[in-house]
Coordinates of C-alpha atoms (C1' of nucleotides) in Angstrom, one line a residue:
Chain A
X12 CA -42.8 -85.0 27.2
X13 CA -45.7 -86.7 26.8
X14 CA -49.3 -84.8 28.3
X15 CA -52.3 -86.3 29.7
X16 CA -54.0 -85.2 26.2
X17 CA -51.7 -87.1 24.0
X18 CA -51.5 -90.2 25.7
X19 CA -55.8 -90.1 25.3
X20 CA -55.4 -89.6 21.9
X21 CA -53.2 -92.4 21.7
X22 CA -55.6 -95.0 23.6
X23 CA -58.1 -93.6 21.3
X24 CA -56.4 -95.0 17.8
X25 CA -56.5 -98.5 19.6
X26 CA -60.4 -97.8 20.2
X27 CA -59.5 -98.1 24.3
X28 CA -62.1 -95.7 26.0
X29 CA -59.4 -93.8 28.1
X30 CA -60.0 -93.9 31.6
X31 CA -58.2 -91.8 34.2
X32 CA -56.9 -95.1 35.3
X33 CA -56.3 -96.5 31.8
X34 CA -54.6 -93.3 30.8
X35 CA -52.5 -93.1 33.6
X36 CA -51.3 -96.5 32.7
X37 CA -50.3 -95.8 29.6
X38 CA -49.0 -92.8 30.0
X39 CA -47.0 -94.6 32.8
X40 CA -46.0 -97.4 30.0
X41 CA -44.7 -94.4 27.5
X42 CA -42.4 -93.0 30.0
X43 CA -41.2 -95.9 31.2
X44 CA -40.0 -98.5 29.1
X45 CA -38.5 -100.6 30.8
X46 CA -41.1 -103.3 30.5
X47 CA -42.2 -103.1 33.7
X48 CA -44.7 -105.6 35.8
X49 CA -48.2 -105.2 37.2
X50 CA -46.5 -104.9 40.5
X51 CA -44.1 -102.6 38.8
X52 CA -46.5 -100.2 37.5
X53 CA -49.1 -100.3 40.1
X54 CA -46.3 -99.3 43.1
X55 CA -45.0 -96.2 40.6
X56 CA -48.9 -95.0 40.3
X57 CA -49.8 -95.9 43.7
X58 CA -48.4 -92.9 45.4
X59 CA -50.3 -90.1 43.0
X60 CA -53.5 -92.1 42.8
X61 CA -53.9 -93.5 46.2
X62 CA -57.7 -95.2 45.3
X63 CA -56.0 -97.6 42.4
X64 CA -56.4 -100.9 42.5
X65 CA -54.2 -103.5 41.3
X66 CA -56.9 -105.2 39.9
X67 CA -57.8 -102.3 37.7
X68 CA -54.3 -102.8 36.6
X69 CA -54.3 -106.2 35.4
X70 CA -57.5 -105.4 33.6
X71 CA -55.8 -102.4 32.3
X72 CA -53.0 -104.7 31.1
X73 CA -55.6 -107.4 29.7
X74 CA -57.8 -104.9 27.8
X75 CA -54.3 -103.3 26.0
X76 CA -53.0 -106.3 25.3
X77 CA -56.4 -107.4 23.9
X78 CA -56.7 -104.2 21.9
X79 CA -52.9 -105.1 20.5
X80 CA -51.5 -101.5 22.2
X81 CA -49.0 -103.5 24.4
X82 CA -47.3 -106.9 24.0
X83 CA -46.8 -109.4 26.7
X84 CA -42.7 -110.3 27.3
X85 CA -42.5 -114.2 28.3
X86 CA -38.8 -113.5 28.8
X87 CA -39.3 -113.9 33.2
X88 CA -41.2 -117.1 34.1
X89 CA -42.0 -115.3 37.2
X90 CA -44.2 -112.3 36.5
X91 CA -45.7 -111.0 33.2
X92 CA -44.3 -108.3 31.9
X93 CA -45.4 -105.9 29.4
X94 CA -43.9 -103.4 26.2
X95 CA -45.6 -100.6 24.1
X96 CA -42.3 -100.9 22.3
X97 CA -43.6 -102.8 18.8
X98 CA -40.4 -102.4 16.6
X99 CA -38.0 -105.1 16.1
X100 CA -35.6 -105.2 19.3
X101 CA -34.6 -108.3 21.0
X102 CA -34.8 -108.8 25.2
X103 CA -32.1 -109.7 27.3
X104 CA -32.7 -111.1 31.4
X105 CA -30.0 -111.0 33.6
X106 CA -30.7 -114.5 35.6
X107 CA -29.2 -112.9 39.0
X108 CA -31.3 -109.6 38.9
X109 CA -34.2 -110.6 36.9
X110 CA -33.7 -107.2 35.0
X111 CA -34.7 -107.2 31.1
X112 CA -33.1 -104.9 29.0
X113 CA -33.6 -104.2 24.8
X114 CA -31.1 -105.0 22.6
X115 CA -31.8 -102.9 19.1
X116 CA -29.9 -103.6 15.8
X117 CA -30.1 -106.4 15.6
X118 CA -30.1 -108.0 11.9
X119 CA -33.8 -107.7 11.1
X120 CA -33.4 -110.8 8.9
X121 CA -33.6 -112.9 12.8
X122 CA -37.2 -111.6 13.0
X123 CA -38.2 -112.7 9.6
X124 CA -41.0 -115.5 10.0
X125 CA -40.0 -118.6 9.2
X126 CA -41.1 -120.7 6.1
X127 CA -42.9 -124.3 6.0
X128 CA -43.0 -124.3 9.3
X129 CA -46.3 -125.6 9.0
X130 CA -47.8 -123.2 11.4
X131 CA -49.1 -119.7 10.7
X132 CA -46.8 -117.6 12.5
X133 CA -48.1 -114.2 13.9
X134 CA -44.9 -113.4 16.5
X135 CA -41.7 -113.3 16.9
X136 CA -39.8 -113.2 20.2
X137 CA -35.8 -113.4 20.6
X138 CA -34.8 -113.6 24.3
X139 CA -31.4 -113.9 25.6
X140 CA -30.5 -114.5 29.1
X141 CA -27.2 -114.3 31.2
X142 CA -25.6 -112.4 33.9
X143 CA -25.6 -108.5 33.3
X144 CA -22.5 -106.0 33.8
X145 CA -23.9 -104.7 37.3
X146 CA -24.2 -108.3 38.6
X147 CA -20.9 -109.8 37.4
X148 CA -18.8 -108.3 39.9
X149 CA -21.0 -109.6 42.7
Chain B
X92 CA -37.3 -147.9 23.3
X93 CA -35.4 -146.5 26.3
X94 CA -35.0 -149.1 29.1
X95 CA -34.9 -148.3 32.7
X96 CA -31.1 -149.2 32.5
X97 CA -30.1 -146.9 30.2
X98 CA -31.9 -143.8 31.7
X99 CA -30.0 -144.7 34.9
X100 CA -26.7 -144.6 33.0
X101 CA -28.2 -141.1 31.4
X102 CA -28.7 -139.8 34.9
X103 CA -24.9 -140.9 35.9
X104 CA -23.9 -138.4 32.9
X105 CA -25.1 -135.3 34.4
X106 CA -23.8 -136.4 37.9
X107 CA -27.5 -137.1 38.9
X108 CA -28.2 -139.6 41.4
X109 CA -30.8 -141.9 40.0
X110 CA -33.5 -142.7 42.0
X111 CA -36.4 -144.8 41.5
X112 CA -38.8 -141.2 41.2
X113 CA -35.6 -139.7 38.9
X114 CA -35.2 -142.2 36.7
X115 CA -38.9 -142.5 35.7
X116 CA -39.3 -138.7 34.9
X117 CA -36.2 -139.0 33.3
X118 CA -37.4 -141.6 30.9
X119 CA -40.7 -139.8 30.7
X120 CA -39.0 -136.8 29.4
X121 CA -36.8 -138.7 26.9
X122 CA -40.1 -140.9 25.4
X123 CA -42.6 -137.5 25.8
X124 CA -40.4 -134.8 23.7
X125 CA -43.7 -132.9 24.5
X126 CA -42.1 -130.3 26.6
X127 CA -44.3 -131.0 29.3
X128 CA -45.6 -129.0 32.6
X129 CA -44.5 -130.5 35.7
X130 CA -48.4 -131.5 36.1
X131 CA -48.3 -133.2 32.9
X132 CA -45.5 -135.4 34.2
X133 CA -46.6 -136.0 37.3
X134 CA -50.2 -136.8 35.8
X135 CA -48.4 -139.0 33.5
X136 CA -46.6 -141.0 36.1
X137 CA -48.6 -141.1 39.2
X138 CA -50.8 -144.1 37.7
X139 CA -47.7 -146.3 37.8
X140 CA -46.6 -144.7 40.5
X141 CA -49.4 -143.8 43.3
X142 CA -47.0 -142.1 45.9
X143 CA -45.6 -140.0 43.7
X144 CA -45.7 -136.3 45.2
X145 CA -46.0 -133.4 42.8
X146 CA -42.9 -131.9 45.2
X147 CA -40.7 -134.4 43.7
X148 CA -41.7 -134.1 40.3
X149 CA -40.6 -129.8 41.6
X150 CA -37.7 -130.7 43.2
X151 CA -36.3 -133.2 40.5
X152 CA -36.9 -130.8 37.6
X153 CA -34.7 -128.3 39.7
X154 CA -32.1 -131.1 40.2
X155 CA -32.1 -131.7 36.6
X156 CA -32.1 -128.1 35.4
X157 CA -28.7 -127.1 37.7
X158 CA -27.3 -129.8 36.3
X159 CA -28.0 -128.7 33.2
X160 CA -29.9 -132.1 31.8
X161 CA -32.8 -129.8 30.9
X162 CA -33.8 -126.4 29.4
X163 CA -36.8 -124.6 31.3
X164 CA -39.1 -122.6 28.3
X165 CA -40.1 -119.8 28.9
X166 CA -42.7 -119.5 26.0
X167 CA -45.7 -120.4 28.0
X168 CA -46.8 -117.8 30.6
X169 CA -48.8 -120.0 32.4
X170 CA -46.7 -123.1 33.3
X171 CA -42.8 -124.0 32.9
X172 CA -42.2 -126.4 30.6
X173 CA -39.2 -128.6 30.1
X174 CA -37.0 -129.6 27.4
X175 CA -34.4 -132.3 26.9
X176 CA -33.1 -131.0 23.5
X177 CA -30.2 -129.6 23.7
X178 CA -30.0 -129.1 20.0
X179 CA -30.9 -125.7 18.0
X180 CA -34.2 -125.4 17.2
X181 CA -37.4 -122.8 18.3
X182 CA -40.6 -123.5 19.7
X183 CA -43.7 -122.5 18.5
X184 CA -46.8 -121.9 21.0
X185 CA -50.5 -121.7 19.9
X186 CA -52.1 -119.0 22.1
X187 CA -55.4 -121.3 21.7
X188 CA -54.7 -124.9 23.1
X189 CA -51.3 -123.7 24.1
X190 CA -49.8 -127.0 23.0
X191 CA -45.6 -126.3 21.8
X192 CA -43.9 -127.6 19.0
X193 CA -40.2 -127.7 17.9
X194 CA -39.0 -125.9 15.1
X195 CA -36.3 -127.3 13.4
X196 CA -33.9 -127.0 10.5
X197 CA -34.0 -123.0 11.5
X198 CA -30.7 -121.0 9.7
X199 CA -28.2 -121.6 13.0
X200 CA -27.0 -118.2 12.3
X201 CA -30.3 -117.1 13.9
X202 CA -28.9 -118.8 17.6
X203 CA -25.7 -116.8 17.2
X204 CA -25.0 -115.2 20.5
X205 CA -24.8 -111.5 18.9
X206 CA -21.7 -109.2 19.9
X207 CA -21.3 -105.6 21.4
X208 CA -24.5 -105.8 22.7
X209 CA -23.2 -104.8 26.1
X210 CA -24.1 -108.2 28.1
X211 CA -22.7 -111.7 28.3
X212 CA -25.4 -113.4 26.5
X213 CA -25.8 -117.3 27.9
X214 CA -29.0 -118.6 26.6
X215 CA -30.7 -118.0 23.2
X216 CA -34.7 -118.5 22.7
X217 CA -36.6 -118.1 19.8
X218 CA -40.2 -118.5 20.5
X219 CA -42.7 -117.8 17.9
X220 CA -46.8 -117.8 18.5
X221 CA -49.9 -118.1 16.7
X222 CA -52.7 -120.4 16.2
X223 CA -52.0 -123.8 15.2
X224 CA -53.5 -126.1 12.4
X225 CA -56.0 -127.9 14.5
X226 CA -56.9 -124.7 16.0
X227 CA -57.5 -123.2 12.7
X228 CA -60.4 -124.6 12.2
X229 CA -62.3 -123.6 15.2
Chain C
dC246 C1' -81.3 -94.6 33.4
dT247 C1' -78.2 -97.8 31.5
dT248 C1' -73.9 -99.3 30.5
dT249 C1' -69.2 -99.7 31.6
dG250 C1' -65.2 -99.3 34.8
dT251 C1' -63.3 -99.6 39.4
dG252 C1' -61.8 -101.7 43.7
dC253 C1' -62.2 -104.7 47.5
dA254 C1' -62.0 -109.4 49.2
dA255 C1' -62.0 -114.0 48.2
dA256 C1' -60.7 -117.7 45.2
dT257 C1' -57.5 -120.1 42.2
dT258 C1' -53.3 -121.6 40.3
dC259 C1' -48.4 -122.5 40.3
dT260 C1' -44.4 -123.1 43.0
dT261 C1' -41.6 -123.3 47.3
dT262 C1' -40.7 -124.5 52.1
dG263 C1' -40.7 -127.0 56.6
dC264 C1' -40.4 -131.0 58.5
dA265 C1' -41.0 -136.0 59.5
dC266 C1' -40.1 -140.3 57.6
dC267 C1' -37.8 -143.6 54.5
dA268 C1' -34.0 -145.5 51.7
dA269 C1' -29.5 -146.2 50.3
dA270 C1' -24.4 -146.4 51.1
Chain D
dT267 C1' -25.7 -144.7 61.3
dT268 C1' -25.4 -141.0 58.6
dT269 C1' -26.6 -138.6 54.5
dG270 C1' -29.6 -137.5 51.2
dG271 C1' -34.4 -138.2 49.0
dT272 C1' -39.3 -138.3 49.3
dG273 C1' -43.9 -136.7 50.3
dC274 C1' -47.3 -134.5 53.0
dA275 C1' -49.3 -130.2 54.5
dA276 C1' -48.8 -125.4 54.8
dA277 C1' -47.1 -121.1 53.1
dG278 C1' -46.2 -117.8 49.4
dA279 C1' -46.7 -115.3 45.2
dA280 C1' -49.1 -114.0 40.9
dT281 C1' -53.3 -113.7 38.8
dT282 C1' -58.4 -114.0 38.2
dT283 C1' -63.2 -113.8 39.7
dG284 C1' -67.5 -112.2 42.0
dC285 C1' -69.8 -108.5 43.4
dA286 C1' -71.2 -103.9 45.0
dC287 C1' -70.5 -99.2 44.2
dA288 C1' -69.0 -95.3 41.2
dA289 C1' -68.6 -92.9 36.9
dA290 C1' -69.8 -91.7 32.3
dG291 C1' -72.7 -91.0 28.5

DNA sequence: CTTTGTGCAAATTCTTTGCACCAAA
DNA sequence: TTTGGTGCAAAGAATTTGCACAAAG
């Protein structure tokens, strides 16, 4: 279980001054990964910290992303979405409920940066989409 | 050179009505393998075509997409983009001008739809990102 | 004190919707 | 003449911006 203490610490190695806010975030983002969206994240903090903003959020978001502790997911073209999760998994979006889920072992050769691609690649995203078990039925 | 003839008879392929407004984004898309933003296309066209509405530039990439005539990319955050081809290949985005290139002659093992991962995959994108030679520079 | 962060409201951007008019079969 | 397509304006949703106040060092 993570505690308020370690999830400081762990803003402070990506030089993020921890906020309450900022540390609630991420703390939020540890326990939760399930690559959640602004709207996401701000409604599950809401509740226990009635005064935040979801404008705090978003710059919350922004300044991790900036500071490389979180990566932004274009898997859903209709919000932003957001994983601390940097090892090498794959994302799969069920079209009917918009829910993205990780897929892990995958052969770590399909993350491998291409060659003589003529551009300088810095990331890798593998997305899959279709229609998951819990929708099928319906 | 695609003539207006032959994008009509492209339409008729996918079941797609031509019209007038259909045909020329059709055409667009098939001479601009650009991946383009629906305001890029409408941009594009409107000279040539002063009353044409950004709605129907909306509602005929919708068209085109359930008939599956295009892809929708989801690399760029900020805008949809569209693709006519069909074939294996990935896109590459440059987080400074945002501009997205194909990436062909990829291994096709890497669009392998993998198994036992629990969902019925249907799509498979590989994006990659970085900065792009021109950007380089700056 | 001075700098930085937060939070409200307003602005912006992208996309969809409602509805009247136009075009084609 | 009936069906479907187009285009305007308005609505909606996600995100950003401007600015005043609060917090932290």
């Amino acid at each position: 279980m993570n505690n308020y203490l370690q999830t400081h610490r762990y803003l402070l190695q990506f030089a993020i001054k921890p906020s309450v806010q900022r540390t609630a975030v991420m703390d939020y983002l540890l326990k939760n990964r399930t690559h959640p969206t602004i709207d996401e994240i701000y409604s599950a903090l809401s509740p226990s910290m009635p005064t935040l903003s979801k404008t705090t959020v978003y710059n919350t978001l922004n300044l991790f992303l900036e500071k490389g502790a979180v990566q932004q997911l274009v898997i859903d073209e209709k919000n932003a979405r957001y994983d601390i999760d940097m090892s090498l998994h794959a994302h799969f979006i069920c079209k009917q409920c918009g829910k993205v889920h990780d897929i892990f072992n995958l052969k770590p050769e399909l993350f491998e940066k291409p060659e003589n691609t003529g551009f300088s690649i810095q990331n890798v995203e593998i997305s899959y989409s279709g229609i998951c078990n819990s929708c099928k039925g319906n």
